Coordinates of C-alpha atoms and ligand atoms in Angstrom, one line a residue:
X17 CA -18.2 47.0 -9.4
X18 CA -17.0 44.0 -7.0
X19 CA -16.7 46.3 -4.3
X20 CA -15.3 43.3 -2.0
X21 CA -12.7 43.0 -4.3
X22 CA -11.6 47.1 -4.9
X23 CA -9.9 48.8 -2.2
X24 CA -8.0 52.2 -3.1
X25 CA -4.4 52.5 -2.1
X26 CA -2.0 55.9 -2.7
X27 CA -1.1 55.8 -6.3
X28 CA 2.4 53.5 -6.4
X29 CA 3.6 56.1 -9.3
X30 CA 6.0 58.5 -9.7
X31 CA 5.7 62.3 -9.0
X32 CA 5.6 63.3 -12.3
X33 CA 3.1 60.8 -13.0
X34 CA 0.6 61.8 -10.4
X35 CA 1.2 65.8 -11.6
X36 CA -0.8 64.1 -14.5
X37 CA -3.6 66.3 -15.7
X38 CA -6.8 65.6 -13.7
X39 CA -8.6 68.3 -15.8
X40 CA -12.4 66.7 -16.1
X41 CA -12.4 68.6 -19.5
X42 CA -9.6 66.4 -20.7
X43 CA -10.7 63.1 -19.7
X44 CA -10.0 60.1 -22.2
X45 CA -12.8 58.4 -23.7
X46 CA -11.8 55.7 -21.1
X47 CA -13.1 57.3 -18.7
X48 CA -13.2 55.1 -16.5
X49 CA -10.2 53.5 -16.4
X50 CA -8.3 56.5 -16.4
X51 CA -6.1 57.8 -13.6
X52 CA -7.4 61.0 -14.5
X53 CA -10.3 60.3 -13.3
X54 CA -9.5 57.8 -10.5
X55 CA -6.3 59.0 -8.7
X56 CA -5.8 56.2 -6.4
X57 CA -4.4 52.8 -8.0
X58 CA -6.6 50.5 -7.9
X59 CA -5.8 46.9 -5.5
X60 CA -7.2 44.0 -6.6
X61 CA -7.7 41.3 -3.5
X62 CA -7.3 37.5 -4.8
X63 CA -6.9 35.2 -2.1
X64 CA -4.1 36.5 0.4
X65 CA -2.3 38.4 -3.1
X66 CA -3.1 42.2 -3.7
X67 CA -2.5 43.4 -6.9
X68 CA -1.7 46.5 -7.7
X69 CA -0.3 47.5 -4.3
X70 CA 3.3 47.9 -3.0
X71 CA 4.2 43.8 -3.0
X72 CA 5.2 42.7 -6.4
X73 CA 2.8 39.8 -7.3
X74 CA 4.0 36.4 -9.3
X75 CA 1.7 34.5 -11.0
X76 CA 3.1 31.0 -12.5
X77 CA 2.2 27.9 -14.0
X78 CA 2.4 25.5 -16.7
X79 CA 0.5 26.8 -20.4
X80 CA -2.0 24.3 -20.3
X81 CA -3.4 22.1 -17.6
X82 CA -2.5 18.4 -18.9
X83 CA -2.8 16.1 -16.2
X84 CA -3.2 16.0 -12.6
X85 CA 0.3 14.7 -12.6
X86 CA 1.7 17.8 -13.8
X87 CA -0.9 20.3 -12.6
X88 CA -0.2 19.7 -8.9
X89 CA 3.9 19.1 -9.1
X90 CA 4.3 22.4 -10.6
X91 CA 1.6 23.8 -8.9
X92 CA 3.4 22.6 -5.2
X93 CA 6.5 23.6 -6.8
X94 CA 5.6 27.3 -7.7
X95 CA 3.9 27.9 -4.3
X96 CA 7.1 26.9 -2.6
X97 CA 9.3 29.4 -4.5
X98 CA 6.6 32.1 -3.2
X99 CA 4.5 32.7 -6.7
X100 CA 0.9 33.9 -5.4
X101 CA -1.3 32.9 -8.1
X102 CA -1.4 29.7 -10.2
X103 CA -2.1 29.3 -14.1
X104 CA -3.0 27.0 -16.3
X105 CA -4.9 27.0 -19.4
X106 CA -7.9 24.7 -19.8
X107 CA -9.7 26.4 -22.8
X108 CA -6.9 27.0 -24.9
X109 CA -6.5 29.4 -28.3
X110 CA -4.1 27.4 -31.1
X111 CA -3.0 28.5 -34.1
X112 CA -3.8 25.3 -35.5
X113 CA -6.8 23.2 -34.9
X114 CA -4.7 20.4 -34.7
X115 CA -2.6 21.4 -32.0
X116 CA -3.8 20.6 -27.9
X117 CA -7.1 22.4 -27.8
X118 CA -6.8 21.9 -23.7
X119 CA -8.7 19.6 -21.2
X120 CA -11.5 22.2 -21.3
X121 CA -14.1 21.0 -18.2
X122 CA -11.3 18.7 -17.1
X123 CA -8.6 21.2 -17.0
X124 CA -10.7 23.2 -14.1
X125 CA -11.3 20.4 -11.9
X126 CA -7.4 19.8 -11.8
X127 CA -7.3 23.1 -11.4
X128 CA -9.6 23.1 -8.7
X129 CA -7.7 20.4 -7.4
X130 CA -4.5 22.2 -7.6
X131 CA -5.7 25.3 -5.4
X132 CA -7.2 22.8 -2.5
X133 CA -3.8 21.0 -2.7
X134 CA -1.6 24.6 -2.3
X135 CA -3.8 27.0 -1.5
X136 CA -3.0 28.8 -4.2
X137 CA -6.0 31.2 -6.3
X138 CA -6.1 30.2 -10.1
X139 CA -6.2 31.9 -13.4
X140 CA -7.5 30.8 -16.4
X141 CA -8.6 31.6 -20.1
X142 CA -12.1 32.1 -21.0
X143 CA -12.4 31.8 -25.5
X144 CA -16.2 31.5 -25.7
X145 CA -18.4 33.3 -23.5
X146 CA -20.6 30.2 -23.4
X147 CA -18.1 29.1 -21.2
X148 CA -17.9 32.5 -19.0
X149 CA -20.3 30.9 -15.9
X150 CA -18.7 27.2 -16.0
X151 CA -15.2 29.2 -15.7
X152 CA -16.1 31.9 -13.3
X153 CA -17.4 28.5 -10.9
X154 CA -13.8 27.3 -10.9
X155 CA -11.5 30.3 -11.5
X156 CA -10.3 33.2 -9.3
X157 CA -9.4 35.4 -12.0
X158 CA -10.9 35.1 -15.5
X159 CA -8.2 35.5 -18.7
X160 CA -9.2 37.0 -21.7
X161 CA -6.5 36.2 -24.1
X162 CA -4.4 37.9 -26.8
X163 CA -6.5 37.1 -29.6
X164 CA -10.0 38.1 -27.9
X165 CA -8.9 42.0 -26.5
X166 CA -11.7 43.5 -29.2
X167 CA -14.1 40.7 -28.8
X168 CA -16.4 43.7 -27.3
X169 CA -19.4 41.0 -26.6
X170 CA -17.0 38.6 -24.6
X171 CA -15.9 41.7 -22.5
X172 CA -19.6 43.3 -21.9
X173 CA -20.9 39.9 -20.7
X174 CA -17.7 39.5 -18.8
X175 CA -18.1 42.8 -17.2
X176 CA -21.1 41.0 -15.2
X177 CA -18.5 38.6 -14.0
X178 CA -18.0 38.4 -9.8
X179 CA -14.2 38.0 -10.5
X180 CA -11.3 39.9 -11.7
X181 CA -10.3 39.6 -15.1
X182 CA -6.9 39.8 -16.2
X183 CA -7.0 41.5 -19.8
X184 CA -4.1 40.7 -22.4
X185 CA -3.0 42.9 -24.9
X186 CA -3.5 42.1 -27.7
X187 CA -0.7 41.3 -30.5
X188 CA -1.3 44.6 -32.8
X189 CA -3.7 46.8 -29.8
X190 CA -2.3 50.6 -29.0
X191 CA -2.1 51.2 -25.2
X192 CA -5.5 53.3 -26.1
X193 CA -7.3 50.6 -27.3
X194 CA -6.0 47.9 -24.5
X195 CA -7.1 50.9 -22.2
X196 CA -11.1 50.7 -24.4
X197 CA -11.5 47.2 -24.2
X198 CA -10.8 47.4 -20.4
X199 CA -13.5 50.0 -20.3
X200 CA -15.7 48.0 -21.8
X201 CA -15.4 45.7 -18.7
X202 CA -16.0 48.6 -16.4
X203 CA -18.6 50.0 -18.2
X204 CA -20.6 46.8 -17.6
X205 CA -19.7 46.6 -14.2
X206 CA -16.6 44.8 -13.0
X207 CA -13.8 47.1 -11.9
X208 CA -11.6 44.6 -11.4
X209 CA -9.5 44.5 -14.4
X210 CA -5.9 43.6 -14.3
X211 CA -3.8 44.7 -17.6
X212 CA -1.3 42.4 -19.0
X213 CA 1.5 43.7 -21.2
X214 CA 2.7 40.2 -23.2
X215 CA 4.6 41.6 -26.1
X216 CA 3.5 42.5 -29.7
X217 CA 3.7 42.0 -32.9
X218 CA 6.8 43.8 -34.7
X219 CA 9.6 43.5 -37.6
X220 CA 12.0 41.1 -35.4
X221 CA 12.3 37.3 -35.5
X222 CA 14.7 36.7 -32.9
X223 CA 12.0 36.4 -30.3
X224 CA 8.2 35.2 -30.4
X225 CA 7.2 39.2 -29.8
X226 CA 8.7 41.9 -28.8
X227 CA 7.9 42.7 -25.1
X228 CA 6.9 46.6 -24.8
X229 CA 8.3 47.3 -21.8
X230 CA 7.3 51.2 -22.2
X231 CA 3.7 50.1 -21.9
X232 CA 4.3 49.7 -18.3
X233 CA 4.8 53.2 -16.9
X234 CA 2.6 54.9 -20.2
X235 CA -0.1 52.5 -18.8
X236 CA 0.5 53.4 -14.8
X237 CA 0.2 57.2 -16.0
X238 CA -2.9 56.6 -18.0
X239 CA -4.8 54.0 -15.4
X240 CA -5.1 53.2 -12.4
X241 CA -5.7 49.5 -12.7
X242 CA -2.9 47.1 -11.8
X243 CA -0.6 46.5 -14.7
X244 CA 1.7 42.7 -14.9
X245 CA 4.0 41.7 -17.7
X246 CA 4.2 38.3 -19.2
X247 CA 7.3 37.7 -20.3
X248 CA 6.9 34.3 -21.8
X249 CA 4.5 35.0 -24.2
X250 CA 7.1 38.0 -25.5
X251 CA 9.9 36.2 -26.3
X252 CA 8.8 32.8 -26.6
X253 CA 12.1 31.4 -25.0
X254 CA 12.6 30.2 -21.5
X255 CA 16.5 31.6 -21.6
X256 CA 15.2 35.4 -22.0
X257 CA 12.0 35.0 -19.4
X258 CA 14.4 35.6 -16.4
X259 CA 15.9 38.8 -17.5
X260 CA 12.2 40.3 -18.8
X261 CA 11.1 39.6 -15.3
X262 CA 13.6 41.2 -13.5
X263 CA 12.9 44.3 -16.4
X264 CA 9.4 44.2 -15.3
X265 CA 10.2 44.7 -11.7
X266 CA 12.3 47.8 -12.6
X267 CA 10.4 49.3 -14.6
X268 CA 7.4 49.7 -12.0
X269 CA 4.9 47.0 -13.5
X270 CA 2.9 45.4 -10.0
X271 CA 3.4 41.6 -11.2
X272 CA 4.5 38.8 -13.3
X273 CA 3.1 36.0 -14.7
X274 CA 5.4 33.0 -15.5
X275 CA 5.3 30.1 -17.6
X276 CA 6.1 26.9 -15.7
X277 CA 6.9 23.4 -16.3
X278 CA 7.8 20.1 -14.2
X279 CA 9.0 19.0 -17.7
X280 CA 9.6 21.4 -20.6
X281 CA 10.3 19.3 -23.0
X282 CA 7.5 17.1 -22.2
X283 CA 4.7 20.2 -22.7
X284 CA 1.9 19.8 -24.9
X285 CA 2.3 23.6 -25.7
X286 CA 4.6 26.5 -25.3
X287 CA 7.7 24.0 -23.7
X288 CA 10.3 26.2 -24.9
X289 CA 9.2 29.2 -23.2
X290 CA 8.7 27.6 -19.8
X291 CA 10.7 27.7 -16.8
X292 CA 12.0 24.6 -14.8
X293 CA 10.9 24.8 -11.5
X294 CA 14.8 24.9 -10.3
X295 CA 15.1 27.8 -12.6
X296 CA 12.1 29.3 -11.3
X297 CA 13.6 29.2 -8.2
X298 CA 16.1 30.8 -8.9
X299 CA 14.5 33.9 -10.8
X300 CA 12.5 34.6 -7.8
X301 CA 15.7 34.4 -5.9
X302 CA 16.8 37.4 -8.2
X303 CA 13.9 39.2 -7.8
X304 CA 14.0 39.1 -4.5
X305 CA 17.4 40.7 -4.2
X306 CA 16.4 43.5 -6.9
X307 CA 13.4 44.2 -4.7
X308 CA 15.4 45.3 -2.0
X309 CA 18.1 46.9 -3.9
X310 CA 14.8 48.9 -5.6
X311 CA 12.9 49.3 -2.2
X312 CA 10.0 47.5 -3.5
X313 CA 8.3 44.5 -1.8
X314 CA 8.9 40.9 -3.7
Ligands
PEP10 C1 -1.8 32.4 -22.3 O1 -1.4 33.2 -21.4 O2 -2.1 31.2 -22.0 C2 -1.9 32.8 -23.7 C3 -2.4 32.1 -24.6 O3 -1.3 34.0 -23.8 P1 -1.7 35.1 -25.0 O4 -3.2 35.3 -25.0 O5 -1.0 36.4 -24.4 O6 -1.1 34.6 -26.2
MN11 MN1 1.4 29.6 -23.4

């Protein structure tokens, strides 16, 4: 474990969630990660944000890093909203090979560039665990995307990682096997995981995924490791981000992460689910004033 990183807090759950059953004899096989187990909620420290304690934590940021240009404007226009954590993909995982594959090496150096300029820690996706000690150099927090949540030899190595890594479900994962590949991670040695609820796969069209808001207090009964929602990646368009995020908040999840753009329509990937800074602004306006109306900190 990073024990730098790891300080234990009182559980931010419900009453009914921490009557949970702490019986060793029915521990789940993720042992672990389970709250069972491991009462107190677990905080992640990166930079000045905590994750997973009382403060709900925004992370935002364009989909992929594609120039310094862009990096930097949204980057300086993120931090002055108040989002805590910057992303950007450098590394990133297309559908097609034809699409933007990302700036790779580049894309870190802006992003490098981007947290001297604001201050701001970055997060970014790691594909091929090649790349797992050039990205650690550069990153504060690791990514493992949707499409790698069972590669079980990306996670082992990554669980010898010195940084947090924020695990995405996957598009067709149960909550117990989002809840296993964390474990793998722990099991290797790095107990900083942060989950990341970014919608699944299901029957309906109308948006990208569906975003399974119910994994949010399921996985705060079942862990104790921070638990975000991303929005974008759910519905896949920017006009529904706003009112997910505000959902998230309700519903108890510790953070968001945002997709971001100086220019939308301009993005080399995912344009139509990013935010405008202005409209950025304004959704962490809102969240602000459902904070207080909800007693949590924003
Ligand atoms: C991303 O966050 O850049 C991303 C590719 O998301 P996901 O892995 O959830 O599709
Ligand atoms: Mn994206």
């Amino acid at each position: 474990m990073n024990g730098d990183c790891l300080i234990t807090v009182e559980p931010q759950v419900s009453p009914q969630i921490a009557m949970a059953p702490r019986n060793s004899r029915q521990l789940p096989p993720y042992r672990l990660a389970s709250r069972a187990a491991h009462p107190r909620s677990t905080v992640i420290k990166v930079g000045e944000a905590l994750i997973g304690g009382p403060k709900f934590v925004v992370i935002a940021g364009p989909c992929s890093v594609e120039s310094e240009y862009q990096l930097v404007s949204t980057a300086k226009a993120v931090k002055e909203s108040g989002a805590a954590i910057l992303r950007g993909g450098a590394f990133k995982p297309r559908t097609s090979p034809y699409s933007f594959q990302g700036l790779e090496e580049e894309g870190l150096k802006l992003l490098a560039r981007a947290r001297e300029v604001t201050g701001l820690p970055v997060v970014t996706e790691v594909m091929d665990s090649g790349d797992i000690p050039l990205i650690a150099r550069h990153a504060d927090i690791v990514q493992v995307g949707a499409r790698n949540i069972q590669n079980f030899s990306l996670l082992k190595k990554l669980g010898k990682v010195n940084k947090p890594i924020l695990l995405k479900r996957g598009l067709m994962t149960t909550l117990d096997e989002f809840l296993m590949s964390a474990e793998y991670i722990l099991a290797a040695g790095n107990g900083d995981v942060i989950l990341c609820e970014r919608g699944i796969r299901t029957f309906e069209t109308a948006t990208r995924n569906t975003l399974d808001l119910s994994a949010v207090p399921v996985l705060k009964e079942r862990t104790h490791l921070p638990v975000i929602v991303d929005p974008s990646h759910a519905v896949g368009k920017a006009r529904y981000v706003g009112p997910l995020c505000r959902a998230a908040l309700a519903v108890g999840a510790d953070g968001i992460m945002v997709e971001v753009h100086c220019n939308p329509s301009e993005a080399l990937c995912d344009g139509e689910q990013s935010l405008t800074p202005r409209r950025f602004r304004e959704l962490m306006d809102e969240l602000s004033a459902l904070a207080h109306l909800i007693q949590r900190e924003s």
